[in-house]
mmCIF file with all atom_site columns, C-alpha atoms in Angstrom:
data_model
loop_
_atom_site.group_PDB
_atom_site.id
_atom_site.type_symbol
_atom_site.label_atom_id
_atom_site.label_alt_id
_atom_site.label_comp_id
_atom_site.label_asym_id
_atom_site.label_entity_id
_atom_site.label_seq_id
_atom_site.pdbx_PDB_ins_code
_atom_site.Cartn_x
_atom_site.Cartn_y
_atom_site.Cartn_z
_atom_site.occupancy
_atom_site.B_iso_or_equiv
_atom_site.pdbx_formal_charge
_atom_site.auth_seq_id
_atom_site.auth_comp_id
_atom_site.auth_asym_id
_atom_site.auth_atom_id
_atom_site.pdbx_PDB_model_num
ATOM 1   C CA . MET A 1 1   ? 2.182   6.668   7.208   1.00 76.00 ? 18  MET A CA 1
ATOM 2   C CA . VAL A 1 2   ? 2.006   10.367  7.892   1.00 83.00 ? 19  VAL A CA 1
ATOM 3   C CA . VAL A 1 3   ? 5.727   10.861  8.496   1.00 81.00 ? 20  VAL A CA 1
ATOM 4   C CA . ALA A 1 4   ? 6.498   8.697   5.750   1.00 82.00 ? 21  ALA A CA 1
ATOM 5   C CA . THR A 1 5   ? 4.602   10.675  3.359   1.00 89.00 ? 22  THR A CA 1
ATOM 6   C CA . LEU A 1 6   ? 6.180   13.887  4.517   1.00 89.00 ? 23  LEU A CA 1
ATOM 7   C CA . GLY A 1 7   ? 9.492   12.495  4.077   1.00 86.00 ? 24  GLY A CA 1
ATOM 8   C CA . ILE A 1 8   ? 9.034   11.155  0.620   1.00 87.00 ? 25  ILE A CA 1
ATOM 9   C CA . SER A 1 9   ? 7.296   14.385  -0.588  1.00 90.00 ? 26  SER A CA 1
ATOM 10  C CA . LEU A 1 10  ? 10.090  16.792  1.133   1.00 90.00 ? 27  LEU A CA 1
ATOM 11  C CA . PRO A 1 11  ? 11.823  17.742  -2.104  1.00 89.00 ? 28  PRO A CA 1
ATOM 12  C CA . GLU A 1 12  ? 8.528   18.809  -3.824  1.00 92.00 ? 29  GLU A CA 1
ATOM 13  C CA . VAL A 1 13  ? 7.299   20.547  -0.511  1.00 95.00 ? 30  VAL A CA 1
ATOM 14  C CA . ARG A 1 14  ? 10.628  22.449  -0.406  1.00 93.00 ? 31  ARG A CA 1
ATOM 15  C CA . GLN A 1 15  ? 10.424  23.593  -3.961  1.00 93.00 ? 32  GLN A CA 1
ATOM 16  C CA . SER A 1 16  ? 6.488   24.479  -3.750  1.00 94.00 ? 33  SER A CA 1
ATOM 17  C CA . LEU A 1 17  ? 7.014   26.612  -0.653  1.00 95.00 ? 34  LEU A CA 1
ATOM 18  C CA . SER A 1 18  ? 10.501  27.745  -1.212  1.00 95.00 ? 35  SER A CA 1
ATOM 19  C CA . LEU A 1 19  ? 11.710  26.424  2.061   1.00 95.00 ? 36  LEU A CA 1
ATOM 20  C CA . SER A 1 20  ? 15.275  26.162  3.519   1.00 94.00 ? 37  SER A CA 1
ATOM 21  C CA . ALA A 1 21  ? 16.760  23.219  4.915   1.00 88.00 ? 38  ALA A CA 1
ATOM 22  C CA . VAL A 1 22  ? 16.162  24.363  8.476   1.00 92.00 ? 39  VAL A CA 1
ATOM 23  C CA . GLU A 1 23  ? 12.557  25.158  7.666   1.00 95.00 ? 40  GLU A CA 1
ATOM 24  C CA . ALA A 1 24  ? 12.037  21.864  5.945   1.00 92.00 ? 41  ALA A CA 1
ATOM 25  C CA . GLY A 1 25  ? 13.428  20.147  9.058   1.00 88.00 ? 42  GLY A CA 1
ATOM 26  C CA . SER A 1 26  ? 11.232  21.996  11.438  1.00 93.00 ? 43  SER A CA 1
ATOM 27  C CA . LEU A 1 27  ? 8.152   20.512  9.719   1.00 94.00 ? 44  LEU A CA 1
ATOM 28  C CA . PHE A 1 28  ? 9.134   17.238  11.326  1.00 91.00 ? 45  PHE A CA 1
ATOM 29  C CA . SER A 1 29  ? 10.252  18.799  14.526  1.00 90.00 ? 46  SER A CA 1
ATOM 30  C CA . VAL A 1 30  ? 6.770   20.504  15.114  1.00 94.00 ? 47  VAL A CA 1
ATOM 31  C CA . ILE A 1 31  ? 4.976   17.260  14.988  1.00 92.00 ? 48  ILE A CA 1
ATOM 32  C CA . PHE A 1 32  ? 7.065   15.539  17.581  1.00 89.00 ? 49  PHE A CA 1
ATOM 33  C CA . ILE A 1 33  ? 7.662   18.559  19.772  1.00 92.00 ? 50  ILE A CA 1
ATOM 34  C CA . VAL A 1 34  ? 3.886   19.078  20.124  1.00 93.00 ? 51  VAL A CA 1
ATOM 35  C CA . ALA A 1 35  ? 3.225   15.283  20.588  1.00 89.00 ? 52  ALA A CA 1
ATOM 36  C CA . ALA A 1 36  ? 5.774   15.294  23.475  1.00 86.00 ? 53  ALA A CA 1
ATOM 37  C CA . ILE A 1 37  ? 4.198   18.183  25.042  1.00 90.00 ? 54  ILE A CA 1
ATOM 38  C CA . VAL A 1 38  ? 0.464   16.937  24.869  1.00 89.00 ? 55  VAL A CA 1
ATOM 39  C CA . SER A 1 39  ? 1.133   13.056  25.711  1.00 84.00 ? 56  SER A CA 1
ATOM 40  C CA . PRO A 1 40  ? 1.166   13.626  29.571  1.00 81.00 ? 57  PRO A CA 1
ATOM 41  C CA . ILE A 1 41  ? -1.942  15.718  29.115  1.00 83.00 ? 58  ILE A CA 1
ATOM 42  C CA . SER A 1 42  ? -3.692  13.009  27.067  1.00 80.00 ? 59  SER A CA 1
ATOM 43  C CA . GLY A 1 43  ? -3.279  10.575  29.851  1.00 73.00 ? 60  GLY A CA 1
ATOM 44  C CA . ARG A 1 44  ? -5.293  12.643  32.346  1.00 76.00 ? 61  ARG A CA 1
ATOM 45  C CA . LEU A 1 45  ? -7.934  13.270  29.638  1.00 82.00 ? 62  LEU A CA 1
ATOM 46  C CA . SER A 1 46  ? -8.371  9.635   29.059  1.00 76.00 ? 63  SER A CA 1
ATOM 47  C CA . ASP A 1 47  ? -9.250  9.108   32.609  1.00 74.00 ? 64  ASP A CA 1
ATOM 48  C CA . LYS A 1 48  ? -12.172 11.296  32.366  1.00 80.00 ? 65  LYS A CA 1
ATOM 49  C CA . ILE A 1 49  ? -13.456 10.404  28.837  1.00 82.00 ? 66  ILE A CA 1
ATOM 50  C CA . GLY A 1 50  ? -12.081 7.113   28.090  1.00 80.00 ? 67  GLY A CA 1
ATOM 51  C CA . ARG A 1 51  ? -9.024  5.739   26.032  1.00 80.00 ? 68  ARG A CA 1
ATOM 52  C CA . LYS A 1 52  ? -11.216 4.961   23.029  1.00 83.00 ? 69  LYS A CA 1
ATOM 53  C CA . ALA A 1 53  ? -12.497 8.758   22.689  1.00 87.00 ? 70  ALA A CA 1
ATOM 54  C CA . VAL A 1 54  ? -8.967  10.007  23.021  1.00 87.00 ? 71  VAL A CA 1
ATOM 55  C CA . LEU A 1 55  ? -7.668  7.685   20.499  1.00 86.00 ? 72  LEU A CA 1
ATOM 56  C CA . VAL A 1 56  ? -10.338 8.551   17.946  1.00 90.00 ? 73  VAL A CA 1
ATOM 57  C CA . MET A 1 57  ? -10.001 12.130  18.740  1.00 92.00 ? 74  MET A CA 1
ATOM 58  C CA . GLY A 1 58  ? -6.215  11.793  18.171  1.00 92.00 ? 75  GLY A CA 1
ATOM 59  C CA . ILE A 1 59  ? -6.348  10.042  14.928  1.00 92.00 ? 76  ILE A CA 1
ATOM 60  C CA . SER A 1 60  ? -9.066  12.676  13.645  1.00 94.00 ? 77  SER A CA 1
ATOM 61  C CA . ALA A 1 61  ? -6.738  15.503  14.635  1.00 95.00 ? 78  ALA A CA 1
ATOM 62  C CA . LEU A 1 62  ? -3.821  13.953  13.054  1.00 94.00 ? 79  LEU A CA 1
ATOM 63  C CA . SER A 1 63  ? -5.625  13.134  9.822   1.00 94.00 ? 80  SER A CA 1
ATOM 64  C CA . LEU A 1 64  ? -7.252  16.496  9.572   1.00 96.00 ? 81  LEU A CA 1
ATOM 65  C CA . GLY A 1 65  ? -4.291  18.500  10.341  1.00 96.00 ? 82  GLY A CA 1
ATOM 66  C CA . PHE A 1 66  ? -2.177  16.518  7.871   1.00 95.00 ? 83  PHE A CA 1
ATOM 67  C CA . ALA A 1 67  ? -4.765  16.813  5.103   1.00 96.00 ? 84  ALA A CA 1
ATOM 68  C CA . LEU A 1 68  ? -5.130  20.385  5.467   1.00 96.00 ? 85  LEU A CA 1
ATOM 69  C CA . SER A 1 69  ? -1.368  21.038  5.585   1.00 96.00 ? 86  SER A CA 1
ATOM 70  C CA . GLY A 1 70  ? -1.268  19.807  2.077   1.00 95.00 ? 87  GLY A CA 1
ATOM 71  C CA . LEU A 1 71  ? -3.397  22.664  1.052   1.00 95.00 ? 88  LEU A CA 1
ATOM 72  C CA . SER A 1 72  ? -0.924  25.299  2.591   1.00 94.00 ? 89  SER A CA 1
ATOM 73  C CA . ARG A 1 73  ? 0.330   27.863  0.488   1.00 94.00 ? 90  ARG A CA 1
ATOM 74  C CA . THR A 1 74  ? 2.818   29.344  3.115   1.00 96.00 ? 91  THR A CA 1
ATOM 75  C CA . TYR A 1 75  ? 5.339   28.088  5.521   1.00 96.00 ? 92  TYR A CA 1
ATOM 76  C CA . PRO A 1 76  ? 3.599   29.468  8.657   1.00 97.00 ? 93  PRO A CA 1
ATOM 77  C CA . ALA A 1 77  ? 0.427   28.047  7.659   1.00 97.00 ? 94  ALA A CA 1
ATOM 78  C CA . MET A 1 78  ? 1.934   24.466  7.121   1.00 96.00 ? 95  MET A CA 1
ATOM 79  C CA . LEU A 1 79  ? 3.860   24.510  10.323  1.00 96.00 ? 96  LEU A CA 1
ATOM 80  C CA . ALA A 1 80  ? 0.684   25.505  12.242  1.00 97.00 ? 97  ALA A CA 1
ATOM 81  C CA . LEU A 1 81  ? -1.275  22.631  10.657  1.00 97.00 ? 98  LEU A CA 1
ATOM 82  C CA . LEU A 1 82  ? 1.440   20.202  11.137  1.00 96.00 ? 99  LEU A CA 1
ATOM 83  C CA . GLY A 1 83  ? 1.383   21.256  14.791  1.00 95.00 ? 100 GLY A CA 1
ATOM 84  C CA . CYS A 1 84  ? -2.302  20.204  14.838  1.00 95.00 ? 101 CYS A CA 1
ATOM 85  C CA . ALA A 1 85  ? -1.326  16.889  13.396  1.00 94.00 ? 102 ALA A CA 1
ATOM 86  C CA . GLY A 1 86  ? 1.382   16.462  16.208  1.00 92.00 ? 103 GLY A CA 1
ATOM 87  C CA . LEU A 1 87  ? -1.460  17.186  18.664  1.00 93.00 ? 104 LEU A CA 1
ATOM 88  C CA . GLY A 1 88  ? -3.202  14.069  17.479  1.00 92.00 ? 105 GLY A CA 1
ATOM 89  C CA . TYR A 1 89  ? -0.093  12.130  17.112  1.00 90.00 ? 106 TYR A CA 1
ATOM 90  C CA . GLY A 1 90  ? 0.679   12.828  20.804  1.00 88.00 ? 107 GLY A CA 1
ATOM 91  C CA . PHE A 1 91  ? -2.887  11.716  21.572  1.00 88.00 ? 108 PHE A CA 1
ATOM 92  C CA . THR A 1 92  ? -2.710  8.505   19.459  1.00 86.00 ? 109 THR A CA 1
ATOM 93  C CA . THR A 1 93  ? 0.510   6.767   19.774  1.00 77.00 ? 110 THR A CA 1
ATOM 94  C CA . PRO A 1 94  ? 0.705   6.180   23.609  1.00 73.00 ? 111 PRO A CA 1
ATOM 95  C CA . PHE A 1 95  ? -2.933  5.036   23.655  1.00 73.00 ? 112 PHE A CA 1
ATOM 96  C CA . LEU A 1 96  ? -2.431  2.508   21.047  1.00 75.00 ? 113 LEU A CA 1
ATOM 97  C CA . TYR A 1 97  ? -0.290  0.554   23.506  1.00 71.00 ? 114 TYR A CA 1
ATOM 98  C CA . ALA A 1 98  ? -2.316  1.350   26.577  1.00 71.00 ? 115 ALA A CA 1
ATOM 99  C CA . LEU A 1 99  ? -5.638  0.329   24.886  1.00 72.00 ? 116 LEU A CA 1
ATOM 100 C CA . MET A 1 100 ? -4.203  -3.021  23.529  1.00 72.00 ? 117 MET A CA 1
ATOM 101 C CA . SER A 1 101 ? -2.965  -3.682  27.098  1.00 71.00 ? 118 SER A CA 1
ATOM 102 C CA . ASP A 1 102 ? -6.570  -3.170  28.415  1.00 72.00 ? 119 ASP A CA 1
ATOM 103 C CA . LEU A 1 103 ? -8.121  -5.463  25.637  1.00 71.00 ? 120 LEU A CA 1
ATOM 104 C CA . LEU A 1 104 ? -5.470  -8.046  26.033  1.00 73.00 ? 121 LEU A CA 1
ATOM 105 C CA . PRO A 1 105 ? -4.725  -7.852  29.743  1.00 74.00 ? 122 PRO A CA 1
ATOM 106 C CA . ALA A 1 106 ? -3.238  -11.539 30.035  1.00 73.00 ? 123 ALA A CA 1
ATOM 107 C CA . ARG A 1 107 ? -1.101  -11.026 26.866  1.00 75.00 ? 124 ARG A CA 1
ATOM 108 C CA . ARG A 1 108 ? 0.179   -7.462  26.855  1.00 72.00 ? 125 ARG A CA 1
ATOM 109 C CA . GLY A 1 109 ? 3.575   -8.431  25.265  1.00 74.00 ? 126 GLY A CA 1
ATOM 110 C CA . LEU A 1 110 ? 1.562   -9.819  22.255  1.00 76.00 ? 127 LEU A CA 1
ATOM 111 C CA . GLY A 1 111 ? -0.546  -6.632  22.079  1.00 70.00 ? 128 GLY A CA 1
ATOM 112 C CA . ALA A 1 112 ? 2.508   -4.368  22.124  1.00 72.00 ? 129 ALA A CA 1
ATOM 113 C CA . SER A 1 113 ? 4.175   -6.523  19.544  1.00 78.00 ? 130 SER A CA 1
ATOM 114 C CA . LEU A 1 114 ? 1.096   -6.418  17.196  1.00 78.00 ? 131 LEU A CA 1
ATOM 115 C CA . VAL A 1 115 ? 0.951   -2.482  17.633  1.00 73.00 ? 132 VAL A CA 1
ATOM 116 C CA . SER A 1 116 ? 4.722   -2.320  16.671  1.00 74.00 ? 133 SER A CA 1
ATOM 117 C CA . VAL A 1 117 ? 4.112   -4.777  13.588  1.00 78.00 ? 134 VAL A CA 1
ATOM 118 C CA . ALA A 1 118 ? 1.293   -2.603  12.294  1.00 78.00 ? 135 ALA A CA 1
ATOM 119 C CA . TYR A 1 119 ? 3.266   0.495   12.687  1.00 74.00 ? 136 TYR A CA 1
ATOM 120 C CA . GLY A 1 120 ? 6.032   -0.654  10.724  1.00 76.00 ? 137 GLY A CA 1
ATOM 121 C CA . ILE A 1 121 ? 3.914   -2.122  7.939   1.00 81.00 ? 138 ILE A CA 1
ATOM 122 C CA . GLY A 1 122 ? 2.071   1.205   7.868   1.00 78.00 ? 139 GLY A CA 1
ATOM 123 C CA . GLY A 1 123 ? 5.218   3.141   7.453   1.00 75.00 ? 140 GLY A CA 1
ATOM 124 C CA . ALA A 1 124 ? 6.478   0.771   4.658   1.00 78.00 ? 141 ALA A CA 1
ATOM 125 C CA . LEU A 1 125 ? 3.082   0.755   2.663   1.00 82.00 ? 142 LEU A CA 1
ATOM 126 C CA . GLY A 1 126 ? 2.685   4.595   3.224   1.00 80.00 ? 143 GLY A CA 1
ATOM 127 C CA . SER A 1 127 ? 6.123   5.141   1.468   1.00 82.00 ? 144 SER A CA 1
ATOM 128 C CA . VAL A 1 128 ? 5.087   3.017   -1.462  1.00 86.00 ? 145 VAL A CA 1
ATOM 129 C CA . LEU A 1 129 ? 1.659   4.616   -1.776  1.00 89.00 ? 146 LEU A CA 1
ATOM 130 C CA . SER A 1 130 ? 2.878   8.018   -1.295  1.00 88.00 ? 147 SER A CA 1
ATOM 131 C CA . SER A 1 131 ? 5.523   7.778   -3.881  1.00 88.00 ? 148 SER A CA 1
ATOM 132 C CA . ALA A 1 132 ? 2.936   6.584   -6.290  1.00 90.00 ? 149 ALA A CA 1
ATOM 133 C CA . ILE A 1 133 ? 0.369   9.264   -5.726  1.00 93.00 ? 150 ILE A CA 1
ATOM 134 C CA . ILE A 1 134 ? 3.129   12.070  -5.801  1.00 92.00 ? 151 ILE A CA 1
ATOM 135 C CA . SER A 1 135 ? 4.357   10.893  -9.124  1.00 90.00 ? 152 SER A CA 1
ATOM 136 C CA . ARG A 1 136 ? 0.954   10.925  -10.619 1.00 92.00 ? 153 ARG A CA 1
ATOM 137 C CA . ALA A 1 137 ? -0.904  13.796  -8.796  1.00 94.00 ? 154 ALA A CA 1
ATOM 138 C CA . GLY A 1 138 ? 1.667   15.741  -6.741  1.00 94.00 ? 155 GLY A CA 1
ATOM 139 C CA . TRP A 1 139 ? 2.496   15.951  -2.973  1.00 94.00 ? 156 TRP A CA 1
ATOM 140 C CA . ARG A 1 140 ? -0.698  17.737  -2.098  1.00 96.00 ? 157 ARG A CA 1
ATOM 141 C CA . ALA A 1 141 ? -2.825  14.798  -3.298  1.00 96.00 ? 158 ALA A CA 1
ATOM 142 C CA . ALA A 1 142 ? -0.473  12.450  -1.336  1.00 94.00 ? 159 ALA A CA 1
ATOM 143 C CA . PHE A 1 143 ? -1.287  14.501  1.822   1.00 95.00 ? 160 PHE A CA 1
ATOM 144 C CA . LEU A 1 144 ? -4.865  14.743  1.200   1.00 96.00 ? 161 LEU A CA 1
ATOM 145 C CA . ALA A 1 145 ? -5.185  10.869  0.564   1.00 94.00 ? 162 ALA A CA 1
ATOM 146 C CA . ALA A 1 146 ? -3.147  10.083  3.833   1.00 92.00 ? 163 ALA A CA 1
ATOM 147 C CA . GLY A 1 147 ? -5.867  12.349  5.737   1.00 93.00 ? 164 GLY A CA 1
ATOM 148 C CA . VAL A 1 148 ? -8.726  10.483  4.149   1.00 94.00 ? 165 VAL A CA 1
ATOM 149 C CA . ILE A 1 149 ? -7.188  7.080   5.011   1.00 92.00 ? 166 ILE A CA 1
ATOM 150 C CA . GLY A 1 150 ? -6.850  8.383   8.666   1.00 91.00 ? 167 GLY A CA 1
ATOM 151 C CA . THR A 1 151 ? -10.315 9.638   8.847   1.00 94.00 ? 168 THR A CA 1
ATOM 152 C CA . ALA A 1 152 ? -11.765 6.370   7.729   1.00 93.00 ? 169 ALA A CA 1
ATOM 153 C CA . ILE A 1 153 ? -9.790  4.599   10.325  1.00 90.00 ? 170 ILE A CA 1
ATOM 154 C CA . ALA A 1 154 ? -10.963 6.991   12.902  1.00 91.00 ? 171 ALA A CA 1
ATOM 155 C CA . GLY A 1 155 ? -14.565 6.354   11.858  1.00 92.00 ? 172 GLY A CA 1
ATOM 156 C CA . LEU A 1 156 ? -13.993 2.675   11.919  1.00 90.00 ? 173 LEU A CA 1
ATOM 157 C CA . GLU A 1 157 ? -12.563 2.680   15.393  1.00 84.00 ? 174 GLU A CA 1
ATOM 158 C CA . LEU A 1 158 ? -15.452 4.878   16.635  1.00 88.00 ? 175 LEU A CA 1
ATOM 159 C CA . LEU A 1 159 ? -17.959 2.384   15.247  1.00 88.00 ? 176 LEU A CA 1
ATOM 160 C CA . ARG A 1 160 ? -16.157 -0.870  16.042  1.00 82.00 ? 177 ARG A CA 1
ATOM 161 C CA . LEU A 1 161 ? -13.679 -0.602  18.677  1.00 76.00 ? 178 LEU A CA 1
ATOM 162 C CA . ARG A 1 162 ? -14.724 -1.880  22.109  1.00 69.00 ? 179 ARG A CA 1
ATOM 163 C CA . SER A 1 163 ? -14.687 0.450   25.056  1.00 62.00 ? 180 SER A CA 1
ATOM 164 C CA . VAL A 1 164 ? -13.019 -0.807  28.177  1.00 55.00 ? 181 VAL A CA 1
ATOM 165 C CA . ARG A 1 165 ? -15.265 -0.723  31.063  1.00 50.00 ? 182 ARG A CA 1
ATOM 166 C CA . LYS A 1 166 ? -14.312 1.893   33.804  1.00 48.00 ? 183 LYS A CA 1
ATOM 167 C CA . ARG A 1 167 ? -13.860 -0.853  36.503  1.00 45.00 ? 184 ARG A CA 1
ATOM 168 C CA . GLU A 1 168 ? -11.298 -2.454  34.056  1.00 46.00 ? 185 GLU A CA 1
ATOM 169 C CA . ALA A 1 169 ? -9.478  0.767   33.323  1.00 45.00 ? 186 ALA A CA 1
ATOM 170 C CA . ILE A 1 170 ? -9.007  1.911   36.994  1.00 46.00 ? 187 ILE A CA 1
ATOM 171 C CA . ARG A 1 171 ? -5.555  3.201   37.511  1.00 50.00 ? 188 ARG A CA 1
ATOM 172 C CA . HIS A 1 172 ? -3.831  4.261   40.718  1.00 49.00 ? 189 HIS A CA 1
ATOM 173 C CA . HIS A 1 173 ? -2.215  7.715   40.144  1.00 54.00 ? 190 HIS A CA 1
ATOM 174 C CA . GLU A 1 174 ? 1.184   8.203   41.666  1.00 55.00 ? 191 GLU A CA 1
ATOM 175 C CA . PRO A 1 175 ? 2.958   11.477  42.270  1.00 58.00 ? 192 PRO A CA 1
ATOM 176 C CA . TYR A 1 176 ? 5.318   12.421  39.511  1.00 55.00 ? 193 TYR A CA 1
ATOM 177 C CA . ARG A 1 177 ? 8.320   12.453  41.831  1.00 60.00 ? 194 ARG A CA 1
ATOM 178 C CA . LYS A 1 178 ? 7.594   8.575   42.405  1.00 58.00 ? 195 LYS A CA 1
ATOM 179 C CA . VAL A 1 179 ? 6.981   7.706   38.894  1.00 58.00 ? 196 VAL A CA 1
ATOM 180 C CA . LEU A 1 180 ? 10.111  9.222   37.714  1.00 62.00 ? 197 LEU A CA 1
ATOM 181 C CA . SER A 1 181 ? 12.608  6.725   39.159  1.00 64.00 ? 198 SER A CA 1
ATOM 182 C CA . PRO A 1 182 ? 16.123  6.563   38.140  1.00 70.00 ? 199 PRO A CA 1
ATOM 183 C CA . THR A 1 183 ? 15.493  3.463   36.201  1.00 63.00 ? 200 THR A CA 1
ATOM 184 C CA . LEU A 1 184 ? 12.432  5.059   34.279  1.00 60.00 ? 201 LEU A CA 1
ATOM 185 C CA . VAL A 1 185 ? 14.639  8.223   33.618  1.00 67.00 ? 202 VAL A CA 1
ATOM 186 C CA . LEU A 1 186 ? 17.376  5.760   31.978  1.00 67.00 ? 203 LEU A CA 1
ATOM 187 C CA . LEU A 1 187 ? 14.858  3.964   29.972  1.00 61.00 ? 204 LEU A CA 1
ATOM 188 C CA . GLY A 1 188 ? 13.617  7.417   28.828  1.00 66.00 ? 205 GLY A CA 1
ATOM 189 C CA . LEU A 1 189 ? 16.894  8.639   27.774  1.00 70.00 ? 206 LEU A CA 1
ATOM 190 C CA . ALA A 1 190 ? 17.520  5.427   25.870  1.00 65.00 ? 207 ALA A CA 1
ATOM 191 C CA . GLU A 1 191 ? 14.343  5.967   24.217  1.00 60.00 ? 208 GLU A CA 1
ATOM 192 C CA . PHE A 1 192 ? 15.144  9.563   23.464  1.00 64.00 ? 209 PHE A CA 1
ATOM 193 C CA . PHE A 1 193 ? 18.336  8.670   21.828  1.00 60.00 ? 210 PHE A CA 1
ATOM 194 C CA . GLY A 1 194 ? 16.670  5.998   19.692  1.00 61.00 ? 211 GLY A CA 1
ATOM 195 C CA . GLY A 1 195 ? 13.968  8.167   18.620  1.00 61.00 ? 212 GLY A CA 1
ATOM 196 C CA . SER A 1 196 ? 16.281  11.000  17.707  1.00 63.00 ? 213 SER A CA 1
ATOM 197 C CA . VAL A 1 197 ? 18.598  8.682   15.572  1.00 61.00 ? 214 VAL A CA 1
ATOM 198 C CA . PHE A 1 198 ? 15.647  6.943   13.965  1.00 63.00 ? 215 PHE A CA 1
ATOM 199 C CA . TRP A 1 199 ? 13.427  9.998   13.158  1.00 63.00 ? 216 TRP A CA 1
ATOM 200 C CA . SER A 1 200 ? 16.288  12.356  12.154  1.00 66.00 ? 217 SER A CA 1
ATOM 201 C CA . SER A 1 201 ? 17.301  9.448   9.636   1.00 65.00 ? 218 SER A CA 1
ATOM 202 C CA . ALA A 1 202 ? 13.767  8.786   8.446   1.00 67.00 ? 219 ALA A CA 1
ATOM 203 C CA . SER A 1 203 ? 13.047  12.456  7.866   1.00 70.00 ? 220 SER A CA 1
ATOM 204 C CA . TRP A 1 204 ? 15.895  12.975  5.571   1.00 71.00 ? 221 TRP A CA 1
ATOM 205 C CA . THR A 1 205 ? 16.634  9.651   4.043   1.00 80.00 ? 222 THR A CA 1
ATOM 206 C CA . ALA A 1 206 ? 14.084  9.966   1.242   1.00 79.00 ? 223 ALA A CA 1
ATOM 207 C CA . THR A 1 207 ? 15.668  13.423  0.097   1.00 79.00 ? 224 THR A CA 1
ATOM 208 C CA . VAL A 1 208 ? 19.227  11.874  0.321   1.00 78.00 ? 225 VAL A CA 1
ATOM 209 C CA . LEU A 1 209 ? 18.144  9.016   -1.750  1.00 80.00 ? 226 LEU A CA 1
ATOM 210 C CA . ARG A 1 210 ? 16.417  11.213  -4.389  1.00 77.00 ? 227 ARG A CA 1
ATOM 211 C CA . THR A 1 211 ? 19.142  14.008  -4.641  1.00 78.00 ? 228 THR A CA 1
ATOM 212 C CA . ALA A 1 212 ? 22.368  12.262  -3.914  1.00 72.00 ? 229 ALA A CA 1
ATOM 213 C CA . LYS A 1 213 ? 21.557  8.871   -5.204  1.00 72.00 ? 230 LYS A CA 1
ATOM 214 C CA . GLU A 1 214 ? 19.237  10.184  -7.799  1.00 75.00 ? 231 GLU A CA 1
ATOM 215 C CA . LEU A 1 215 ? 16.686  7.431   -7.281  1.00 80.00 ? 232 LEU A CA 1
ATOM 216 C CA . SER A 1 216 ? 13.124  7.876   -8.662  1.00 81.00 ? 233 SER A CA 1
ATOM 217 C CA . LEU A 1 217 ? 10.105  8.525   -6.598  1.00 76.00 ? 234 LEU A CA 1
ATOM 218 C CA . SER A 1 218 ? 8.945   4.791   -6.955  1.00 76.00 ? 235 SER A CA 1
ATOM 219 C CA . GLU A 1 219 ? 12.564  3.460   -6.146  1.00 79.00 ? 236 GLU A CA 1
ATOM 220 C CA . THR A 1 220 ? 12.704  5.775   -3.110  1.00 78.00 ? 237 THR A CA 1
ATOM 221 C CA . GLY A 1 221 ? 9.276   4.702   -1.944  1.00 73.00 ? 238 GLY A CA 1
ATOM 222 C CA . PHE A 1 222 ? 10.349  0.879   -2.189  1.00 72.00 ? 239 PHE A CA 1
ATOM 223 C CA . VAL A 1 223 ? 13.586  1.613   -0.126  1.00 72.00 ? 240 VAL A CA 1
ATOM 224 C CA . MET A 1 224 ? 12.001  3.442   2.591   1.00 66.00 ? 241 MET A CA 1
#
């Protein structure tokens, strides 16, 4: 929902902050760069405080950073706050799959599928909801709304999500040179390519639809 909101509102954000195309693109890049850096660190942290705690912290940071970025008046401030959102994103995404595997150890494939389905639905609904809010109250309100929704989800997970017992969450740590096998590197390259194509398209598609194709906000939100 966060990336969908940023993508839908990008023309308004560029106009409000007087951003160049490169600066606008960097708003997306900083989220994923920070997420990529902190993801390995978050794995070690989860071994100390638990996956539930890391997940709740991640969603909270993602929500707070994104909401506050909606209050930004300058490009550096927005870039820094979206970096904070990227920190939360890096904590959140890997652990959605990992925690689901812990909760459904006998049906990990189903758990991963449920996470992917929820991710897709969130992106679709986020585009429609964001376009509706932007057309009525502006892009800053859409950012705040996404942050409020994320904060509510973090609170719900804190109260309701079952923690996996330590004996259920034991992991054997392998040296990185053993983990990074040729097969895993090839899979990582495939994921890198897929992510590059998908997110670069998702980041700019809304802008292209609204400018080149002259679609309205609501039409763009529906297409996205």
